[in-house]
PDB file of C-alpha atoms in Angstrom:
ATOM      1  CA  MET A  12     -27.809  76.144  28.366  1.00  0.00           C
ATOM      2  CA  LYS A  13     -24.480  74.401  28.829  1.00  0.00           C
ATOM      3  CA  GLU A  14     -24.167  71.069  27.038  1.00  0.00           C
ATOM      4  CA  LEU A  15     -23.982  67.900  29.134  1.00  0.00           C
ATOM      5  CA  TYR A  16     -21.658  65.072  28.193  1.00  0.00           C
ATOM      6  CA  PHE A  17     -21.838  61.538  29.549  1.00  0.00           C
ATOM      7  CA  TYR A  18     -18.219  60.780  28.706  1.00  0.00           C
ATOM      8  CA  PRO A  19     -14.934  62.540  29.590  1.00  0.00           C
ATOM      9  CA  THR A  20     -14.166  65.619  27.495  1.00  0.00           C
ATOM     10  CA  LEU A  21     -11.400  68.166  27.147  1.00  0.00           C
ATOM     11  CA  ASN A  22     -11.432  71.951  27.485  1.00  0.00           C
ATOM     12  CA  GLU A  23      -8.730  74.595  27.283  1.00  0.00           C
ATOM     13  CA  ASP A  24      -7.604  74.035  30.863  1.00  0.00           C
ATOM     14  CA  SER A  25      -7.778  70.244  31.026  1.00  0.00           C
ATOM     15  CA  ALA A  26      -6.047  69.942  27.642  1.00  0.00           C
ATOM     16  CA  LYS A  27      -2.957  71.496  29.229  1.00  0.00           C
ATOM     17  CA  ASP A  28      -3.169  69.014  32.109  1.00  0.00           C
ATOM     18  CA  TYR A  29      -3.063  66.198  29.560  1.00  0.00           C
ATOM     19  CA  GLY A  30      -0.009  67.699  27.884  1.00  0.00           C
ATOM     20  CA  ILE A  31      -1.757  69.110  24.798  1.00  0.00           C
ATOM     21  CA  GLU A  32       0.214  72.198  23.804  1.00  0.00           C
ATOM     22  CA  VAL A  33      -1.616  74.498  21.355  1.00  0.00           C
ATOM     23  CA  ALA A  34       0.519  77.180  19.699  1.00  0.00           C
ATOM     24  CA  ASP A  35      -0.739  80.738  19.311  1.00  0.00           C
ATOM     25  CA  PHE A  36      -2.670  81.454  16.120  1.00  0.00           C
ATOM     26  CA  SER A  37      -0.615  83.262  13.482  1.00  0.00           C
ATOM     27  CA  PHE A  38      -2.150  85.362  10.723  1.00  0.00           C
ATOM     28  CA  MET A  39       0.072  85.726   7.674  1.00  0.00           C
ATOM     29  CA  TYR A  40       0.134  87.648   4.403  1.00  0.00           C
ATOM     30  CA  LYS A  41       2.893  86.107   2.284  1.00  0.00           C
ATOM     31  CA  ASP A  42       5.844  86.193   4.712  1.00  0.00           C
ATOM     32  CA  VAL A  43       4.511  89.019   6.874  1.00  0.00           C
ATOM     33  CA  VAL A  44       3.025  88.244  10.280  1.00  0.00           C
ATOM     34  CA  LEU A  45      -0.134  90.305  10.741  1.00  0.00           C
ATOM     35  CA  LYS A  46      -0.702  92.117  14.018  1.00  0.00           C
ATOM     36  CA  VAL A  47      -3.881  92.859  15.974  1.00  0.00           C
ATOM     37  CA  ASP A  48      -4.684  96.476  16.809  1.00  0.00           C
ATOM     38  CA  ASP A  49      -4.844  96.678  20.619  1.00  0.00           C
ATOM     39  CA  GLU A  50      -7.666  99.247  20.645  1.00  0.00           C
ATOM     40  CA  LYS A  51      -9.952  97.949  17.893  1.00  0.00           C
ATOM     41  CA  GLY A  52      -8.864  94.301  17.632  1.00  0.00           C
ATOM     42  CA  VAL A  53      -8.477  94.627  13.842  1.00  0.00           C
ATOM     43  CA  LEU A  54      -5.806  92.717  11.922  1.00  0.00           C
ATOM     44  CA  TYR A  55      -3.284  94.911  10.154  1.00  0.00           C
ATOM     45  CA  ASN A  56      -0.020  94.661   8.254  1.00  0.00           C
ATOM     46  CA  PRO A  57       2.784  96.347  10.277  1.00  0.00           C
ATOM     47  CA  GLU A  58       4.801  96.933   7.101  1.00  0.00           C
ATOM     48  CA  GLU A  59       2.071  98.656   5.045  1.00  0.00           C
ATOM     49  CA  LYS A  60      -0.105 101.383   6.562  1.00  0.00           C
ATOM     50  CA  ILE A  61      -2.921 101.172   4.013  1.00  0.00           C
ATOM     51  CA  TRP A  62      -2.964  97.367   3.697  1.00  0.00           C
ATOM     52  CA  LEU A  63      -6.375  95.712   4.308  1.00  0.00           C
ATOM     53  CA  VAL A  64      -7.072  92.010   4.870  1.00  0.00           C
ATOM     54  CA  GLN A  65     -10.232  91.988   2.777  1.00  0.00           C
ATOM     55  CA  ASN A  66      -8.322  93.293  -0.247  1.00  0.00           C
ATOM     56  CA  ASN A  67      -5.327  90.972   0.019  1.00  0.00           C
ATOM     57  CA  GLY A  68      -6.365  87.752   1.747  1.00  0.00           C
ATOM     58  CA  MET A  69      -4.451  85.931   4.465  1.00  0.00           C
ATOM     59  CA  THR A  70      -3.432  82.539   5.839  1.00  0.00           C
ATOM     60  CA  VAL A  71      -4.185  81.343   9.376  1.00  0.00           C
ATOM     61  CA  ARG A  72      -1.813  78.822  10.962  1.00  0.00           C
ATOM     62  CA  THR A  73      -1.402  77.047  14.273  1.00  0.00           C
ATOM     63  CA  SER A  74       0.022  73.762  15.574  1.00  0.00           C
ATOM     64  CA  ILE A  75      -0.470  71.257  18.357  1.00  0.00           C
ATOM     65  CA  ARG A  76       2.105  69.119  20.167  1.00  0.00           C
ATOM     66  CA  LEU A  77       1.285  66.190  22.445  1.00  0.00           C
ATOM     67  CA  LYS A  78       3.855  66.321  25.231  1.00  0.00           C
ATOM     68  CA  THR A  79       2.438  63.278  27.072  1.00  0.00           C
ATOM     69  CA  PRO A  80       0.226  61.412  24.561  1.00  0.00           C
ATOM     70  CA  ASP A  81      -0.102  58.295  26.725  1.00  0.00           C
ATOM     71  CA  LYS A  82      -2.085  60.268  29.328  1.00  0.00           C
ATOM     72  CA  LEU A  83      -4.936  60.693  26.822  1.00  0.00           C
ATOM     73  CA  TYR A  84      -5.659  56.971  26.496  1.00  0.00           C
ATOM     74  CA  GLY A  85      -7.092  54.391  28.852  1.00  0.00           C
ATOM     75  CA  LYS A  86      -9.374  54.570  31.865  1.00  0.00           C
ATOM     76  CA  ASP A  87      -7.575  57.630  33.277  1.00  0.00           C
ATOM     77  CA  GLY A  88      -7.665  59.413  29.935  1.00  0.00           C
ATOM     78  CA  VAL A  89     -10.402  60.601  27.588  1.00  0.00           C
ATOM     79  CA  VAL A  90     -10.485  57.890  24.889  1.00  0.00           C
ATOM     80  CA  CYS A  91     -10.062  54.127  24.809  1.00  0.00           C
ATOM     81  CA  SER A  92      -6.741  52.336  24.595  1.00  0.00           C
ATOM     82  CA  GLY A  93      -6.073  51.454  20.981  1.00  0.00           C
ATOM     83  CA  SER A  94      -8.018  54.410  19.580  1.00  0.00           C
ATOM     84  CA  LYS A  95      -6.509  57.493  17.979  1.00  0.00           C
ATOM     85  CA  ILE A  96      -7.100  61.166  18.757  1.00  0.00           C
ATOM     86  CA  GLY A  97      -7.076  63.824  16.048  1.00  0.00           C
ATOM     87  CA  PHE A  98      -7.789  67.548  15.871  1.00  0.00           C
ATOM     88  CA  TYR A  99      -9.839  69.780  13.593  1.00  0.00           C
ATOM     89  CA  ALA A 100     -10.602  73.488  13.372  1.00  0.00           C
ATOM     90  CA  ILE A 101     -13.990  75.027  12.614  1.00  0.00           C
ATOM     91  CA  TRP A 102     -13.999  78.581  11.284  1.00  0.00           C
ATOM     92  CA  SER A 103     -17.085  80.743  10.995  1.00  0.00           C
ATOM     93  CA  ASN A 104     -17.718  84.208   9.590  1.00  0.00           C
ATOM     94  CA  PRO A 105     -21.157  85.533  10.655  1.00  0.00           C
ATOM     95  CA  ASP A 106     -21.054  88.521   8.285  1.00  0.00           C
ATOM     96  CA  THR A 107     -20.920  86.264   5.219  1.00  0.00           C
ATOM     97  CA  MET A 108     -22.784  83.340   6.869  1.00  0.00           C
ATOM     98  CA  GLN A 109     -19.928  81.021   5.932  1.00  0.00           C
ATOM     99  CA  SER A 110     -18.284  78.261   7.947  1.00  0.00           C
ATOM    100  CA  ASN A 111     -16.114  75.236   7.294  1.00  0.00           C
ATOM    101  CA  SER A 112     -13.840  72.744   8.997  1.00  0.00           C
ATOM    102  CA  CYS A 113     -10.304  71.523   8.370  1.00  0.00           C
ATOM    103  CA  THR A 114      -8.448  68.590   9.935  1.00  0.00           C
ATOM    104  CA  PHE A 115      -4.966  69.041  11.356  1.00  0.00           C
ATOM    105  CA  GLU A 116      -2.238  67.157   9.496  1.00  0.00           C
ATOM    106  CA  SER A 117       0.247  64.926  11.332  1.00  0.00           C
ATOM    107  CA  ASN A 118       3.049  62.585  10.276  1.00  0.00           C
ATOM    108  CA  ASP A 119       3.870  61.162  13.681  1.00  0.00           C
ATOM    109  CA  GLY A 120       0.671  61.398  15.772  1.00  0.00           C
ATOM    110  CA  VAL A 121       2.431  63.800  18.130  1.00  0.00           C
ATOM    111  CA  ASN A 122       2.882  67.007  16.138  1.00  0.00           C
ATOM    112  CA  PHE A 123      -0.128  68.455  14.270  1.00  0.00           C
ATOM    113  CA  GLU A 124      -0.297  71.367  11.815  1.00  0.00           C
ATOM    114  CA  PHE A 125      -3.210  73.545  10.653  1.00  0.00           C
ATOM    115  CA  SER A 126      -3.232  76.028   7.766  1.00  0.00           C
ATOM    116  CA  GLN A 127      -6.222  77.782   6.176  1.00  0.00           C
ATOM    117  CA  TYR A 128      -6.045  80.304   3.330  1.00  0.00           C
ATOM    118  CA  PHE A 129      -8.719  82.990   2.955  1.00  0.00           C
ATOM    119  CA  ALA A 130      -8.867  84.644  -0.471  1.00  0.00           C
ATOM    120  CA  PRO A 131      -9.483  88.409  -0.862  1.00  0.00           C
ATOM    121  CA  GLU A 132     -13.114  89.394  -0.157  1.00  0.00           C
ATOM    122  CA  MET A 133     -13.857  85.846   1.063  1.00  0.00           C
ATOM    123  CA  ILE A 134     -14.598  86.947   4.620  1.00  0.00           C
ATOM    124  CA  LYS A 135     -15.334  90.175   6.454  1.00  0.00           C
ATOM    125  CA  GLY A 136     -16.159  91.322   9.953  1.00  0.00           C
ATOM    126  CA  THR A 137     -15.384  88.807  12.701  1.00  0.00           C
ATOM    127  CA  LEU A 138     -13.582  85.532  12.061  1.00  0.00           C
ATOM    128  CA  ASN A 139     -14.133  82.870  14.741  1.00  0.00           C
ATOM    129  CA  ILE A 140     -11.974  79.736  14.990  1.00  0.00           C
ATOM    130  CA  THR A 141     -12.377  76.831  17.419  1.00  0.00           C
ATOM    131  CA  ILE A 142     -10.134  73.767  17.728  1.00  0.00           C
ATOM    132  CA  HIS A 143     -11.698  70.435  18.634  1.00  0.00           C
ATOM    133  CA  ALA A 144     -10.135  67.164  19.713  1.00  0.00           C
ATOM    134  CA  PHE A 145     -11.980  64.173  18.265  1.00  0.00           C
ATOM    135  CA  VAL A 146     -11.886  60.405  17.914  1.00  0.00           C
ATOM    136  CA  GLU A 147     -10.064  59.962  14.612  1.00  0.00           C
ATOM    137  CA  SER A 148     -10.210  56.168  14.765  1.00  0.00           C
ATOM    138  CA  PRO A 149     -11.906  54.040  17.460  1.00  0.00           C
ATOM    139  CA  ALA A 150     -10.393  51.115  19.318  1.00  0.00           C
ATOM    140  CA  GLU A 151     -11.318  47.735  17.846  1.00  0.00           C
ATOM    141  CA  THR A 152     -11.791  46.292  21.337  1.00  0.00           C
ATOM    142  CA  VAL A 153     -12.976  48.254  24.382  1.00  0.00           C
ATOM    143  CA  LEU A 154     -11.129  47.041  27.466  1.00  0.00           C
ATOM    144  CA  ASP A 155     -12.756  46.457  30.846  1.00  0.00           C
ATOM    145  CA  GLY A 156     -13.107  49.686  32.745  1.00  0.00           C
ATOM    146  CA  GLU A 157     -13.098  51.830  29.578  1.00  0.00           C
ATOM    147  CA  CYS A 158     -16.696  51.459  28.439  1.00  0.00           C
ATOM    148  CA  PHE A 159     -17.536  54.963  29.720  1.00  0.00           C
ATOM    149  CA  LEU A 160     -15.051  56.526  27.287  1.00  0.00           C
ATOM    150  CA  MET A 161     -16.052  57.838  23.859  1.00  0.00           C
ATOM    151  CA  ASN A 162     -15.110  55.366  21.111  1.00  0.00           C
ATOM    152  CA  GLU A 163     -17.111  56.530  18.095  1.00  0.00           C
ATOM    153  CA  ARG A 164     -15.309  57.789  15.001  1.00  0.00           C
ATOM    154  CA  GLY A 165     -15.572  61.535  14.353  1.00  0.00           C
ATOM    155  CA  VAL A 166     -17.123  62.526  17.690  1.00  0.00           C
ATOM    156  CA  SER A 167     -15.737  65.699  19.284  1.00  0.00           C
ATOM    157  CA  ILE A 168     -14.293  65.271  22.748  1.00  0.00           C
ATOM    158  CA  GLY A 169     -14.067  68.979  23.484  1.00  0.00           C
ATOM    159  CA  ILE A 170     -12.908  72.414  22.378  1.00  0.00           C
ATOM    160  CA  ILE A 171      -9.288  72.947  23.382  1.00  0.00           C
ATOM    161  CA  ALA A 172      -8.660  76.438  21.923  1.00  0.00           C
ATOM    162  CA  SER A 173     -10.524  79.324  20.294  1.00  0.00           C
ATOM    163  CA  LYS A 174      -9.787  82.688  18.704  1.00  0.00           C
ATOM    164  CA  SER A 175     -11.811  85.636  17.333  1.00  0.00           C
ATOM    165  CA  VAL A 176     -10.411  88.524  15.295  1.00  0.00           C
ATOM    166  CA  LEU A 177     -11.762  91.381  13.175  1.00  0.00           C
ATOM    167  CA  VAL A 178     -10.565  91.189   9.583  1.00  0.00           C
ATOM    168  CA  ASN A 179     -11.818  94.617   8.525  1.00  0.00           C
ATOM    169  CA  ASP A 180     -12.320  97.948  10.219  1.00  0.00           C
ATOM    170  CA  GLU A 181     -16.008  98.721  10.700  1.00  0.00           C
ATOM    171  CA  HIS A 182     -15.097 102.414  10.961  1.00  0.00           C
ATOM    172  CA  LEU A 183     -14.929 102.617   7.179  1.00  0.00           C
ATOM    173  CA  SER A 184     -18.145 100.837   6.292  1.00  0.00           C
ATOM    174  CA  PHE A 185     -21.312 102.424   4.959  1.00  0.00           C
ATOM    175  CA  PRO A 186     -24.534 100.873   3.648  1.00  0.00           C
ATOM    176  CA  ILE A 187     -24.548  99.927  -0.042  1.00  0.00           C
ATOM    177  CA  ILE A 188     -28.065  99.225  -1.280  1.00  0.00           C
ATOM    178  CA  LYS A 189     -28.776  97.611  -4.644  1.00  0.00           C
ATOM    179  CA  VAL A 190     -31.921  98.844  -6.400  1.00  0.00           C
ATOM    180  CA  LYS A 191     -33.649  98.437  -9.765  1.00  0.00           C
ATOM    181  CA  GLU A 192     -34.757 101.838 -11.038  1.00  0.00           C
ATOM    182  CA  ASP A 193     -35.593 102.710 -14.665  1.00  0.00           C
ATOM    183  CA  ASN A 194     -35.018 106.440 -14.464  1.00  0.00           C
ATOM    184  CA  LYS A 195     -32.084 106.623 -12.094  1.00  0.00           C
ATOM    185  CA  PRO A 196     -28.298 106.857 -12.686  1.00  0.00           C
ATOM    186  CA  LEU A 197     -25.837 104.005 -12.242  1.00  0.00           C
ATOM    187  CA  TRP A 198     -25.217 105.015  -8.630  1.00  0.00           C
ATOM    188  CA  TRP A 199     -25.900 107.842  -6.210  1.00  0.00           C
ATOM    189  CA  VAL A 200     -25.272 108.649  -2.576  1.00  0.00           C
ATOM    190  CA  THR A 201     -27.240 110.365   0.177  1.00  0.00           C
ATOM    191  CA  LEU A 202     -25.327 112.503   2.686  1.00  0.00           C
ATOM    192  CA  ASP A 203     -27.689 113.491   5.463  1.00  0.00           C
ATOM    193  CA  TRP A 204     -26.453 114.941   8.748  1.00  0.00           C
ATOM    194  CA  GLU A 205     -26.925 118.005  10.931  1.00  0.00           C
ATOM    195  CA  ASP A 206     -24.022 117.521  13.325  1.00  0.00           C
ATOM    196  CA  PRO A 207     -21.253 115.378  11.777  1.00  0.00           C
ATOM    197  CA  LYS A 208     -19.326 115.381  15.048  1.00  0.00           C
ATOM    198  CA  VAL A 209     -22.069 113.346  16.705  1.00  0.00           C
ATOM    199  CA  GLU A 210     -24.239 111.530  14.137  1.00  0.00           C
ATOM    200  CA  ARG A 211     -23.194 108.021  13.110  1.00  0.00           C
ATOM    201  CA  PHE A 212     -21.473 107.703   9.740  1.00  0.00           C
ATOM    202  CA  ASP A 213     -23.417 104.591   8.680  1.00  0.00           C
ATOM    203  CA  ASN A 214     -26.717 106.361   9.449  1.00  0.00           C
ATOM    204  CA  CYS A 215     -25.797 109.424   7.406  1.00  0.00           C
ATOM    205  CA  VAL A 216     -24.107 107.970   4.320  1.00  0.00           C
ATOM    206  CA  THR A 217     -25.880 105.520   2.007  1.00  0.00           C
ATOM    207  CA  VAL A 218     -24.797 104.423  -1.471  1.00  0.00           C
ATOM    208  CA  PHE A 219     -27.324 103.131  -3.998  1.00  0.00           C
ATOM    209  CA  LEU A 220     -26.297 100.915  -6.925  1.00  0.00           C
ATOM    210  CA  ASN A 221     -28.767 100.691  -9.800  1.00  0.00           C
ATOM    211  CA  LYS A 222     -28.782  97.170 -11.242  1.00  0.00           C
ATOM    212  CA  LYS A 223     -31.054  98.276 -14.106  1.00  0.00           C
ATOM    213  CA  PHE A 224     -28.529 100.749 -15.492  1.00  0.00           C
ATOM    214  CA  LYS A 225     -27.038  99.434 -18.728  1.00  0.00           C
ATOM    215  CA  THR A 226     -23.377  99.649 -17.609  1.00  0.00           C
ATOM    216  CA  TYR A 227     -23.936  97.994 -14.218  1.00  0.00           C
ATOM    217  CA  PRO A 228     -21.272  95.224 -13.896  1.00  0.00           C
ATOM    218  CA  LYS A 229     -22.725  91.784 -14.489  1.00  0.00           C
ATOM    219  CA  SER A 230     -20.961  90.303 -11.479  1.00  0.00           C
ATOM    220  CA  GLY A 231     -21.932  93.206  -9.220  1.00  0.00           C
ATOM    221  CA  LYS A 232     -18.492  92.877  -7.599  1.00  0.00           C
ATOM    222  CA  ASP A 233     -16.283  94.607 -10.178  1.00  0.00           C
ATOM    223  CA  THR A 234     -13.367  95.934  -8.125  1.00  0.00           C
ATOM    224  CA  GLU A 235     -12.604  98.902 -10.375  1.00  0.00           C
ATOM    225  CA  PHE A 236     -16.275  99.891 -10.381  1.00  0.00           C
ATOM    226  CA  LEU A 237     -16.537  99.764  -6.576  1.00  0.00           C
ATOM    227  CA  CYS A 238     -13.214 101.514  -5.967  1.00  0.00           C
ATOM    228  CA  THR A 239     -14.257 104.405  -8.230  1.00  0.00           C
ATOM    229  CA  ILE A 240     -17.545 104.764  -6.355  1.00  0.00           C
ATOM    230  CA  ILE A 241     -15.838 104.660  -2.954  1.00  0.00           C
ATOM    231  CA  ALA A 242     -13.382 107.375  -4.009  1.00  0.00           C
ATOM    232  CA  SER A 243     -16.278 109.496  -5.302  1.00  0.00           C
ATOM    233  CA  VAL A 244     -18.237 109.063  -2.057  1.00  0.00           C
ATOM    234  CA  TYR A 245     -15.321 110.230   0.086  1.00  0.00           C
ATOM    235  CA  PHE A 246     -14.790 113.147  -2.305  1.00  0.00           C
ATOM    236  CA  LEU A 247     -18.430 114.231  -1.844  1.00  0.00           C
ATOM    237  CA  ILE A 248     -18.229 113.846   1.939  1.00  0.00           C
ATOM    238  CA  ILE A 249     -15.120 116.024   2.084  1.00  0.00           C
ATOM    239  CA  LYS A 250     -16.753 118.642  -0.152  1.00  0.00           C
ATOM    240  CA  LYS A 251     -19.819 118.843   2.060  1.00  0.00           C
ATOM    241  CA  LEU A 252     -17.774 119.054   5.255  1.00  0.00           C
ATOM    242  CA  ARG A 253     -15.576 121.820   3.790  1.00  0.00           C
ATOM    243  CA  ILE A 254     -18.566 123.854   2.615  1.00  0.00           C
ATOM    244  CA  ASN A 255     -20.107 123.832   6.093  1.00  0.00           C
ATOM    245  CA  ASP A 256     -16.903 124.426   8.052  1.00  0.00           C
ATOM    246  CA  ASP A 257     -13.456 124.373   6.465  1.00  0.00           C
ATOM    247  CA  GLU A 258     -11.738 124.196   9.855  1.00  0.00           C
ATOM    248  CA  ILE A 259     -13.512 120.948  10.621  1.00  0.00           C
ATOM    249  CA  MET A 260     -11.279 119.271   8.016  1.00  0.00           C
ATOM    250  CA  ARG A 261      -8.197 120.436   9.885  1.00  0.00           C
ATOM    251  CA  SER A 262      -9.512 118.734  13.019  1.00  0.00           C
ATOM    252  CA  ILE A 263     -10.353 115.628  11.000  1.00  0.00           C
ATOM    253  CA  PHE A 264      -6.815 115.395   9.620  1.00  0.00           C
ATOM    254  CA  ASN A 265      -5.179 116.198  12.965  1.00  0.00           C
ATOM    255  CA  GLY A 266      -7.545 114.110  15.087  1.00  0.00           C
ATOM    256  CA  SER A 267      -9.880 115.387  17.793  1.00  0.00           C
ATOM    257  CA  ASP A 268     -11.305 114.083  21.065  1.00  0.00           C
ATOM    258  CA  GLU A 269     -14.556 115.995  20.464  1.00  0.00           C
ATOM    259  CA  PHE A 270     -15.812 113.535  17.840  1.00  0.00           C
ATOM    260  CA  GLU A 271     -18.234 110.838  18.961  1.00  0.00           C
ATOM    261  CA  GLU A 272     -17.082 107.312  18.096  1.00  0.00           C
ATOM    262  CA  PHE A 273     -18.343 106.205  14.653  1.00  0.00           C
ATOM    263  CA  SER A 274     -19.623 109.713  13.907  1.00  0.00           C
ATOM    264  CA  VAL A 275     -19.119 111.174  10.426  1.00  0.00           C
ATOM    265  CA  CYS A 276     -16.105 113.162  11.624  1.00  0.00           C
ATOM    266  CA  ASP A 277     -14.646 110.234  13.571  1.00  0.00           C
ATOM    267  CA  VAL A 278     -14.828 107.938  10.531  1.00  0.00           C
ATOM    268  CA  MET A 279     -13.398 110.600   8.227  1.00  0.00           C
ATOM    269  CA  SER A 280     -10.582 111.230  10.703  1.00  0.00           C
ATOM    270  CA  HIS A 281      -9.830 107.508  10.651  1.00  0.00           C
ATOM    271  CA  PHE A 282      -9.952 107.501   6.843  1.00  0.00           C
ATOM    272  CA  CYS A 283      -7.675 110.537   6.526  1.00  0.00           C
ATOM    273  CA  GLY A 284      -5.229 108.879   8.903  1.00  0.00           C
ATOM    274  CA  MET A 285      -4.844 106.085   6.334  1.00  0.00           C
ATOM    275  CA  LEU A 286      -4.050 108.420   3.436  1.00  0.00           C
ATOM    276  CA  LYS A 287      -0.603 107.899   2.010  1.00  0.00           C
ATOM    277  CA  TYR A 288      -0.248 110.804  -0.418  1.00  0.00           C
ATOM    278  CA  LEU A 289      -2.608 113.502   0.831  1.00  0.00           C
ATOM    279  CA  ASP A 290      -2.450 115.742   3.905  1.00  0.00           C
ATOM    280  CA  PHE A 291      -4.522 118.739   4.996  1.00  0.00           C
ATOM    281  CA  ASP A 292      -2.251 121.468   3.582  1.00  0.00           C
ATOM    282  CA  GLU A 293      -1.984 119.649   0.244  1.00  0.00           C
ATOM    283  CA  MET A 294      -5.757 119.130   0.105  1.00  0.00           C
ATOM    284  CA  LYS A 295      -6.429 122.856   0.577  1.00  0.00           C
ATOM    285  CA  LYS A 296      -4.437 123.622  -2.587  1.00  0.00           C
ATOM    286  CA  LEU A 297      -6.424 121.268  -4.811  1.00  0.00           C
ATOM    287  CA  ASN A 298      -9.436 122.085  -6.940  1.00  0.00           C
ATOM    288  CA  ASP A 299     -12.255 119.548  -7.211  1.00  0.00           C
ATOM    289  CA  GLU A 300     -10.779 117.742 -10.201  1.00  0.00           C
ATOM    290  CA  LYS A 301      -7.353 117.306  -8.630  1.00  0.00           C
ATOM    291  CA  LEU A 302      -8.809 116.350  -5.237  1.00  0.00           C
ATOM    292  CA  MET A 303     -10.894 113.642  -6.889  1.00  0.00           C
ATOM    293  CA  ALA A 304      -7.821 112.370  -8.740  1.00  0.00           C
ATOM    294  CA  GLU A 305      -5.844 112.198  -5.490  1.00  0.00           C
ATOM    295  CA  LEU A 306      -8.631 110.335  -3.678  1.00  0.00           C
ATOM    296  CA  GLN A 307      -8.816 107.848  -6.545  1.00  0.00           C
ATOM    297  CA  ARG A 308      -5.083 107.367  -6.173  1.00  0.00           C
ATOM    298  CA  GLU A 309      -5.487 106.727  -2.441  1.00  0.00           C
ATOM    299  CA  ILE A 310      -8.393 104.298  -2.826  1.00  0.00           C
ATOM    300  CA  ASN A 311      -6.540 102.542  -5.624  1.00  0.00           C
ATOM    301  CA  ALA A 312      -3.611 101.946  -3.274  1.00  0.00           C
ATOM    302  CA  MET A 313      -5.950 100.658  -0.557  1.00  0.00           C
ATOM    303  CA  CYS A 314      -7.607  98.312  -3.057  1.00  0.00           C
ATOM    304  CA  GLY A 315      -4.319  96.879  -4.222  1.00  0.00           C
ATOM    305  CA  GLY A 316      -4.049  98.702  -7.546  1.00  0.00           C
ATOM    306  CA  ALA A 317      -7.504  97.903  -8.908  1.00  0.00           C
ATOM    307  CA  LEU A 318      -7.679 101.153 -10.905  1.00  0.00           C
ATOM    308  CA  GLN A 319      -4.501 100.600 -12.895  1.00  0.00           C
TER     309      GLN A 319
END
């Protein structure tokens, strides 16, 4: 149900009518402007093929300029004369159940700046950001004809911009389940499919981490530990696919329209497309030990050098 307000509010369209100019959101890693993949909507670094947001972090920035600030105040505006309008952003990340808010900074009451840094592994999945206008400070005296305007400190007077982006590629995700088993190894994986061209990757591949094993990392988030497991899982997937049909790996490396989206083969094709050092012809020459070493090298690069 749409919310009802008994005082004037702003939205994305009316904000423009009042001269509120909101700049496009920019997503930055150091000095590099991140791009959004047109097909999948995932953020990526145009200068590094294997770069991933969740491994490196990023900063989100935007700004607001009031072209005609006087239009916002008084009986024909949205807040009382003598009050002050401010802006804040609310970000939310459903996958981690996190959210927070940050107020825009301004030195002149006309130009406003927003910047939010997200550390590596802080967020995943979809990042949602909304920008609100609000009453930063109320008028001390409400003039005649302005009593219908909002004049309470901190109250939102509308959402004037919003943005949603994917910060990681769901193609490469598989379930990781933590268990407590006395007579089980540190980790193991189940690979269960009949037709890898059709069956979903995340339904066929499951990793189990045994928290009762004596060398299980205390934090449970040891990067080197996880990167080694991920490399091993992809090694085992490739081995199983090659045993069943060696030519299927050629199609995976070259890409194929016959793979169902998010199927085992589709995900592996996406993964192989990210490999920096390994191609199909090189892979065919490698024994198991050397293939595992090369996959560790690839995953290490994707994880930002965690295995050094």
